[in-house]
Structure formats: C-alpha cells, structure tokens
XYZ file of C-alpha atoms in Angstrom:
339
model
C 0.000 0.000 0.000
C 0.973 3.470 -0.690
C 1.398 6.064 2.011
C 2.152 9.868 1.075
C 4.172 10.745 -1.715
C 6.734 8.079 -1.162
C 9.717 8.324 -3.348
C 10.055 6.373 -6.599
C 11.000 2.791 -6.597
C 12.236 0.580 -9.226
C 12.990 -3.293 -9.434
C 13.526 -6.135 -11.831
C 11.880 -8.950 -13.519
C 13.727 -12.303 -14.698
C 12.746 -14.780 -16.586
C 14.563 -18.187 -14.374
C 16.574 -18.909 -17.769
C 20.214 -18.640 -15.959
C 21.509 -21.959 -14.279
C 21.607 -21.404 -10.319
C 24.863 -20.502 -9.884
C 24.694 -17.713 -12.276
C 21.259 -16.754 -11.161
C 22.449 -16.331 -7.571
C 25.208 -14.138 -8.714
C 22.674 -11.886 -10.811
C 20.368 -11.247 -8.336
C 22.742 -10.872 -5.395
C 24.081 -7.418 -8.034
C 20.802 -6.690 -8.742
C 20.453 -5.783 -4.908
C 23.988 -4.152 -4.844
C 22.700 -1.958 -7.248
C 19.837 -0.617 -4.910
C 17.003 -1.975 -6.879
C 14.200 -2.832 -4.516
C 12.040 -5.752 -5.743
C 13.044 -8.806 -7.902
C 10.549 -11.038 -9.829
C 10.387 -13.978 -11.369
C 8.205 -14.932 -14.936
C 5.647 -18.318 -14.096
C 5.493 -19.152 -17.636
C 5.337 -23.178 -17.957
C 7.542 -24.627 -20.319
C 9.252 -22.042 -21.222
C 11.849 -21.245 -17.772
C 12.840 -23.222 -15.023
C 10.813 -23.107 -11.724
C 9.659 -19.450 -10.696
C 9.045 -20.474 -6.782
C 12.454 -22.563 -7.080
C 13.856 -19.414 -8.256
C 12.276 -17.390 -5.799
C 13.789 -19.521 -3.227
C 17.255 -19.084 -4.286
C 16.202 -15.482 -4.172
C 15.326 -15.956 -0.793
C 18.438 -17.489 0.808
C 21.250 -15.202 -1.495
C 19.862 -11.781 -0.334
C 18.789 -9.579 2.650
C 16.599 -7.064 1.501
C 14.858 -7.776 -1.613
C 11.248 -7.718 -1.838
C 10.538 -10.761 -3.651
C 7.884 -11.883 -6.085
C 6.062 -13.680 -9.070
C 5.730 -11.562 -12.269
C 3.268 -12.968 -12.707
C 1.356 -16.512 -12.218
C -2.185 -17.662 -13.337
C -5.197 -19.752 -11.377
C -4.870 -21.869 -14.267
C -1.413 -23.701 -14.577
C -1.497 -24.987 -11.221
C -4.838 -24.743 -8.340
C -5.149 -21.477 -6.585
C -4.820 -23.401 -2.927
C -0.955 -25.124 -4.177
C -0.446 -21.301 -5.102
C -1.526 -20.217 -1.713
C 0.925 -22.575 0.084
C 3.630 -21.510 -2.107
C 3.760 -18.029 -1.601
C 3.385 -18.568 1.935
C 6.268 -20.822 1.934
C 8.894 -18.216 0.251
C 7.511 -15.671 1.899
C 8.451 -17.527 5.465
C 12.090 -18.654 3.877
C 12.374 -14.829 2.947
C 11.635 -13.305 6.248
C 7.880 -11.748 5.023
C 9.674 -10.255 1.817
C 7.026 -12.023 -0.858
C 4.820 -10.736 -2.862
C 2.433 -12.959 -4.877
C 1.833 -11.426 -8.595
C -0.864 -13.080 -10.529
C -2.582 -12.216 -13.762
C -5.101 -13.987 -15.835
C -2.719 -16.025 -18.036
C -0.914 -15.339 -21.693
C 0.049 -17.432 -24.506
C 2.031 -19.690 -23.047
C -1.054 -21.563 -21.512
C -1.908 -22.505 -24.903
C 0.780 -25.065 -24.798
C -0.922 -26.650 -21.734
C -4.444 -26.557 -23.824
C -5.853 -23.921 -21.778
C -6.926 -20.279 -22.431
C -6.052 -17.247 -20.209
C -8.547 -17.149 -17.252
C -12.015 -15.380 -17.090
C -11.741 -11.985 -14.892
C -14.284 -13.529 -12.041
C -11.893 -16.414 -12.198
C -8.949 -14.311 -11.548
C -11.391 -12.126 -8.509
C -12.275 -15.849 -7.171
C -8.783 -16.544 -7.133
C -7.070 -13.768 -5.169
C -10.001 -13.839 -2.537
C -9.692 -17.785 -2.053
C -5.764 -17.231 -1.583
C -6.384 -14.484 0.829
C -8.906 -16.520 2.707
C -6.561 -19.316 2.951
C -4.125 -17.058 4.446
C -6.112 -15.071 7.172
C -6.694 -19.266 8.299
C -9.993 -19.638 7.412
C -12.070 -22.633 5.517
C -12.941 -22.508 1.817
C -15.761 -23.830 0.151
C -16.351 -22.678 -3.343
C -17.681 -24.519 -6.102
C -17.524 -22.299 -8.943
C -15.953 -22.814 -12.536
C -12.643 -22.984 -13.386
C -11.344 -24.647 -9.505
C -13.161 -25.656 -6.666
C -12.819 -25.816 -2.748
C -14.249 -28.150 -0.546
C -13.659 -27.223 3.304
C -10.230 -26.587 2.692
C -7.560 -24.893 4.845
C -3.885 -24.224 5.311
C -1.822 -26.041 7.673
C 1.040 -24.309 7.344
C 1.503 -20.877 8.647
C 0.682 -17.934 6.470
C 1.541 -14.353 7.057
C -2.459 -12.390 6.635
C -1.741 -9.464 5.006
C 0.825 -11.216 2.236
C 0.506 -8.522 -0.550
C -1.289 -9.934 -4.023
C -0.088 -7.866 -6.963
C -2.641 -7.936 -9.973
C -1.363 -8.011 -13.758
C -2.990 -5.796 -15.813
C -3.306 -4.213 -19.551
C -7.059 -4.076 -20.317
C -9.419 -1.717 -18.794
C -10.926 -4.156 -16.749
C -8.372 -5.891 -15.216
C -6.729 -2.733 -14.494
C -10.232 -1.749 -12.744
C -10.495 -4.706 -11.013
C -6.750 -4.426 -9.878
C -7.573 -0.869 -8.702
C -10.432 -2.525 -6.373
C -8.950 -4.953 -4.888
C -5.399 -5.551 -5.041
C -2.570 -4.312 -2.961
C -0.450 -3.050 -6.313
C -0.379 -3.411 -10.420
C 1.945 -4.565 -12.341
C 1.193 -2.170 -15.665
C 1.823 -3.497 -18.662
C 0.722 -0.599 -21.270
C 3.545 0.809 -22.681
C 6.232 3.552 -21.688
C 4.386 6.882 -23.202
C 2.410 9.423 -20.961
C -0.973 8.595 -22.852
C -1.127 5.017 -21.883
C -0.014 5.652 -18.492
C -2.092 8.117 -17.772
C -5.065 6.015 -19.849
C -3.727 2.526 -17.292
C -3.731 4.729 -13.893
C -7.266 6.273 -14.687
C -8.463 2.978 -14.860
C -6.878 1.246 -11.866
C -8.091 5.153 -9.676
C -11.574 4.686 -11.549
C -11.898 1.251 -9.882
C -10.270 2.385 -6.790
C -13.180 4.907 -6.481
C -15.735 2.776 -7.125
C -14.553 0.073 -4.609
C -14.925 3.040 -2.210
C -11.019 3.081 -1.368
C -9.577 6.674 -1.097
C -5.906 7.767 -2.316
C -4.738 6.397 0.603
C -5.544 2.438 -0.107
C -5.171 2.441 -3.893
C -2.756 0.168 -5.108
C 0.821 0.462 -5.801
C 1.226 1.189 -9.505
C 4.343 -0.437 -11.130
C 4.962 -0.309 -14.725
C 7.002 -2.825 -16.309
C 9.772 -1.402 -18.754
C 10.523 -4.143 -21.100
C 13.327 -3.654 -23.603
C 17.423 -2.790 -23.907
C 19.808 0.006 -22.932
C 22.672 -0.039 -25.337
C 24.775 3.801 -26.218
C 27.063 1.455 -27.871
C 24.553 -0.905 -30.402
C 21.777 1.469 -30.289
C 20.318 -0.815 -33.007
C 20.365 -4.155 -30.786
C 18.854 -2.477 -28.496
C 15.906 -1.618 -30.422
C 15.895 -5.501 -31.991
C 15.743 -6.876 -28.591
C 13.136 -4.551 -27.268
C 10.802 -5.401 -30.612
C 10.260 -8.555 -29.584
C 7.521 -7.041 -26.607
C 6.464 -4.626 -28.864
C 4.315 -7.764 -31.267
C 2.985 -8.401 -27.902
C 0.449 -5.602 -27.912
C -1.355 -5.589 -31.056
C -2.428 -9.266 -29.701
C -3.265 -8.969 -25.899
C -3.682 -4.607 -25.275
C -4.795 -3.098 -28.932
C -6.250 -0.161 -26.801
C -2.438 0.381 -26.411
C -1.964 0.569 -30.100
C -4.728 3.195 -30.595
C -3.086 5.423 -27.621
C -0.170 4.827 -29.313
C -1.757 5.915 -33.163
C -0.334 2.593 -34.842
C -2.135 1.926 -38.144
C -4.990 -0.598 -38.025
C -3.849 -2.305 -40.743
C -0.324 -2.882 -39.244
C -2.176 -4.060 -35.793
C -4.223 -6.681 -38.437
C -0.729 -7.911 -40.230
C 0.725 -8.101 -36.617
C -2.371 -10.450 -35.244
C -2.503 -12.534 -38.623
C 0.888 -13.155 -38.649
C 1.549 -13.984 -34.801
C 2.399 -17.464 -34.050
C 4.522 -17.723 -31.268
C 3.534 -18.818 -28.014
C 6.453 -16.374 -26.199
C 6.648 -12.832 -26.934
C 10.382 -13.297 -27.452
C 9.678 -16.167 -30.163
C 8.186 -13.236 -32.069
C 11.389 -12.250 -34.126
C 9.657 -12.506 -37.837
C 6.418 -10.678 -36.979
C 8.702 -7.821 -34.897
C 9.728 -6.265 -38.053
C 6.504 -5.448 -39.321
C 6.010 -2.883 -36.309
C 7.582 0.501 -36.930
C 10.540 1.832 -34.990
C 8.484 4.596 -33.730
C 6.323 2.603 -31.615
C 8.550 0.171 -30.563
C 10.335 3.189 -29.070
C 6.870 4.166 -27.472
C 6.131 0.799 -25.676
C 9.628 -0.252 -25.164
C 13.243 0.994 -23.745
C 14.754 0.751 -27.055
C 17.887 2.826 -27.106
C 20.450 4.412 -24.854
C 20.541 6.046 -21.830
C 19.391 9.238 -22.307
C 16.266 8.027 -23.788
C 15.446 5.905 -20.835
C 15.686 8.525 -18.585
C 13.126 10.485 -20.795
C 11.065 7.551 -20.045
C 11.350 6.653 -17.011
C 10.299 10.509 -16.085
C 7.571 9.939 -18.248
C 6.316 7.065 -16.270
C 6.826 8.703 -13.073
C 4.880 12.111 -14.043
C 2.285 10.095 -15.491
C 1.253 8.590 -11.895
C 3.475 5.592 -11.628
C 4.789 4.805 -8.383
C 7.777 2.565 -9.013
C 9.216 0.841 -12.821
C 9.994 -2.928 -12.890
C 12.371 -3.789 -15.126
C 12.685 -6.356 -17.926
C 15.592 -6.590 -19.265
C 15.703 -8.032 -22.959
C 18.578 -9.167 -25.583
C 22.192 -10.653 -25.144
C 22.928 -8.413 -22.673
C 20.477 -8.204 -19.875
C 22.775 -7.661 -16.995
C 24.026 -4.190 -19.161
C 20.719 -3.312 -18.957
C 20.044 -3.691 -15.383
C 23.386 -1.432 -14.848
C 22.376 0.860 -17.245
C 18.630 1.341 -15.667
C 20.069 2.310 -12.419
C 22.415 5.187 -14.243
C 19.816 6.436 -16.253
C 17.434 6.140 -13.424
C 19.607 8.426 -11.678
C 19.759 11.257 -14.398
C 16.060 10.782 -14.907
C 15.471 11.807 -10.699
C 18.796 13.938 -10.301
C-alpha cells in the first residue's frame, strides 16, 4: 500500500533462464545496485521453476522484496499457489509478494486459455482466505474448494499484486489488489489512460488515495549507447505483444490498423520473445513508445515519463544478449532521470 508521496521505486523482472549458480550471482548485483524488488516470470515450459527461483532469491539476499511476475489460477490450483507463496515468503523473512494475472500465450501449450476476470477475482479472494486461516468452500468454474484450509503458517496481510493491460483488469486491480503490475507501454498517454483505470476502480470500490494500489509499470526492452540498433531488436520482440493482448495500447499509441491486423494474422509464437519474424513489421516509432529501445538518455526520458504520469515505481525487464548491461544501465539512467 501506498502512504504519502513516497519516493520512486524501481525493481527487476527475470525470466529463471540462468543456471543457479549464475542466477544467484545476478540477483545478489541486482540488490547491490539498490534496486528494490526482484521477480520472477511463471510461464510453464518455457523457464525453469519461478518459486524454485524465488527460493534461491530468498536465501542469497537480505533485503529484496521478492515476487512472481506474474502466475495464473490456471497452470497450477489457486490453494498449491496459496501454500507456495506462503512458503517463500516464510524462507524470505515476510519479503514475498504474490503477482498473478489472468494467463498469456504460453497456456496454450498446456491446452488452456487465459482465465475469465471472475476467475482471476475468485482466485485472489480464495488465496487471501486461505491465508487469514480460514475454511474454503467454493464450487464455482474454473477450480473448486471443498472445506479446505492451510496447515502451514501464512503471514495475513501477504501482498497480491494484480497483472494488468485491459481496462478491466486494471479496474479490477484498482479494487482490490494491494499493487499493479502495468503493462501498457512507456508513453504518458497510456499511463495516464492505465492509472485512470486502476483510480476509476479504486473509487468505485470506495477506497480513497490512501488504499489504492501500488502502480508499477514494467519497462521491457534494452539500454545499449554502444549498439543502439540491438537495443531496439531486442526490445521489438515485446512490442508484437500488444497488437495481440492490449490493442487499446496501439490506438493510444496511433499505430495503423492495418499494421495491428498484419501483426495479429501473422503472430504465431507462443512467447513474446519467439516473435522475431512478426517484430519487423512494427515501426521503430512505436517500438520506441512501448519499449526501452535505445540508450541512456532516452530511458531517462522515459522513465520521467512514467513517473509524471502517476506511476509509483518501474519494474524492469531486461531483454537481448545483454540483460545484466541493462540492469546497470537502468540504475544510471534512473539516476539522471530523478537527479
């Protein structure tokens, strides 16, 4: 939750791609480098174990705030969710926070479709139940419960992070979860467009500014000065993303409908960073829009953009051959961007 004008945070997200060893030592720089929050991708086949991951997390550093970005109710029951939060979050020391989101291609692979918005709502408010000790029942589509209840411990007030693009997600995240994890782009019009929506539902769920939800935008994409034009390749890859899952994005952003057509008939990949072919049918100028796709300077302008917009913190997602130059680079131009 948010108190009163806090100042600006910023963290990372990782794929679990890296063997152990070398996962260890990038996180334990990562918190070196003063970020404040590291996540891990759930994405089925396509990384190793995020809660594994998590776990190594867990034991190789002291302060991180650590956390799923994001998982589903769909690839495994909301209850063996429940119990695994809880469980890194007590190896941690309390420092877990459970992102979830409805589900994106990836599930296809498993023969499943992302999940229904009530079955997302149903979701987070069985987990929480489970936590604050109580007994489930609840027989509706998708999972059910039948008098269930931890017996482990679980801390209460564990912190549930909604994912979020569409306007009623991001509505639903305003309502009821403790933060957002934004994924809309890095321009003032769909950040301003996103935080409407998650205050709009904030409002109607009666909370005031006090309670609404931590708003973090995820900054996919690459900070290279030196290979300006790698940069941009590697951050492509999230741009294809868009015209499939967030096309309001696309009309913020004034991409031509018939590009946002070729984009969607053309899209085949199951991982946004499969998406190589169909990348170069976007133009540079919006990849630049949705994406850190340059060098330093530029991300700076962004990241101020973000921030003035009404973002509270930017998670970053570092793409290409050189992720860990990223991550360096984010903290440098994080620091021009702030002064």
């Amino acid at each position: 939750m948010i108190d009163q004008e806090p100042r600006p945070t910023r963290g990372v997200i990782l794929q679990p791609v890296d063997e152990p060893a070398r996962f260890t030592e990038m996180v334990q720089e990562i918190e070196t480098l003063g970020y404040t929050n590291l996540w891990c991708t759930d994405s089925s086949l396509h990384a190793r174990s995020a809660y594994a991951y998590l776990t190594i997390a867990a034991l190789s550093t002291d302060r991180l705030q650590l956390g799923t970005a994001v998982t589903n109710p769909l690839s495994r029951h909301p209850a063996v969710t429940a119990v695994a939060a809880a469980t890194v979050d007590e190896v941690s020391g309390g420092r877990f926070v459970l992102g979830i989101g409805a589900g994106d291609r990836p599930l296809l692979a498993l023969g499943l479709e992302p999940s229904r918005l009530g079955h997302l709502e149903r979701a987070v408010t069985d987990i929480r139940r489970l936590w604050r000790g109580e007994t489930v029942d609840d027989a509706g589509p998708g999972f059910s419960f039948h008098e269930a209840h931890l017996r482990v411990p679980a801390r209460p007030n564990l912190p549930v992070y909604l994912a979020a693009s569409g306007p009623r997600t991001l509505a639903l995240a305003g309502a009821m979860a403790d933060g957002v994890l934004v994924l809309t782009g890095l321009f003032d019009e769909a950040v301003e467009w996103a935080v409407s929506c998650i205050r709009g539902g904030a409002d109607a769920a009666g909370r005031n500014g006090s309670e609404r939800p931590h708003i973090a935008v995820c900054a996919y994409g690459a900070i290279d000065d030196e290979h300006p034009k790698d940069a941009l390749a590697a951050a492509s890859t999230i741009a294809t993303w868009f015209p499939q899952t967030a096309p309001m994005v696309c009309d913020l952003a004034g991409l031509d409908p018939a590009v946002v057509e070729a984009v969607r008939a053309s899209y085949a990949a199951d991982e946004f960073q499969e998406g190589d072919a169909v990348a170069r049918l976007l133009p540079d100028s919006f990849v630049e829009r949705v994406a850190l796709a340059g060098g330093r300077e530029s991300a700076a302008r962004q990241i101020r953009t973000v921030l003035a917009a009404g973002a509270d913190s930017l998670q970053l997602f570092p793409l290409g051959q050189r992720r860990m130059e990223t991550v360096r680079a984010f903290v440098d131009a994080w620091d021009d961007a702030l002064g």
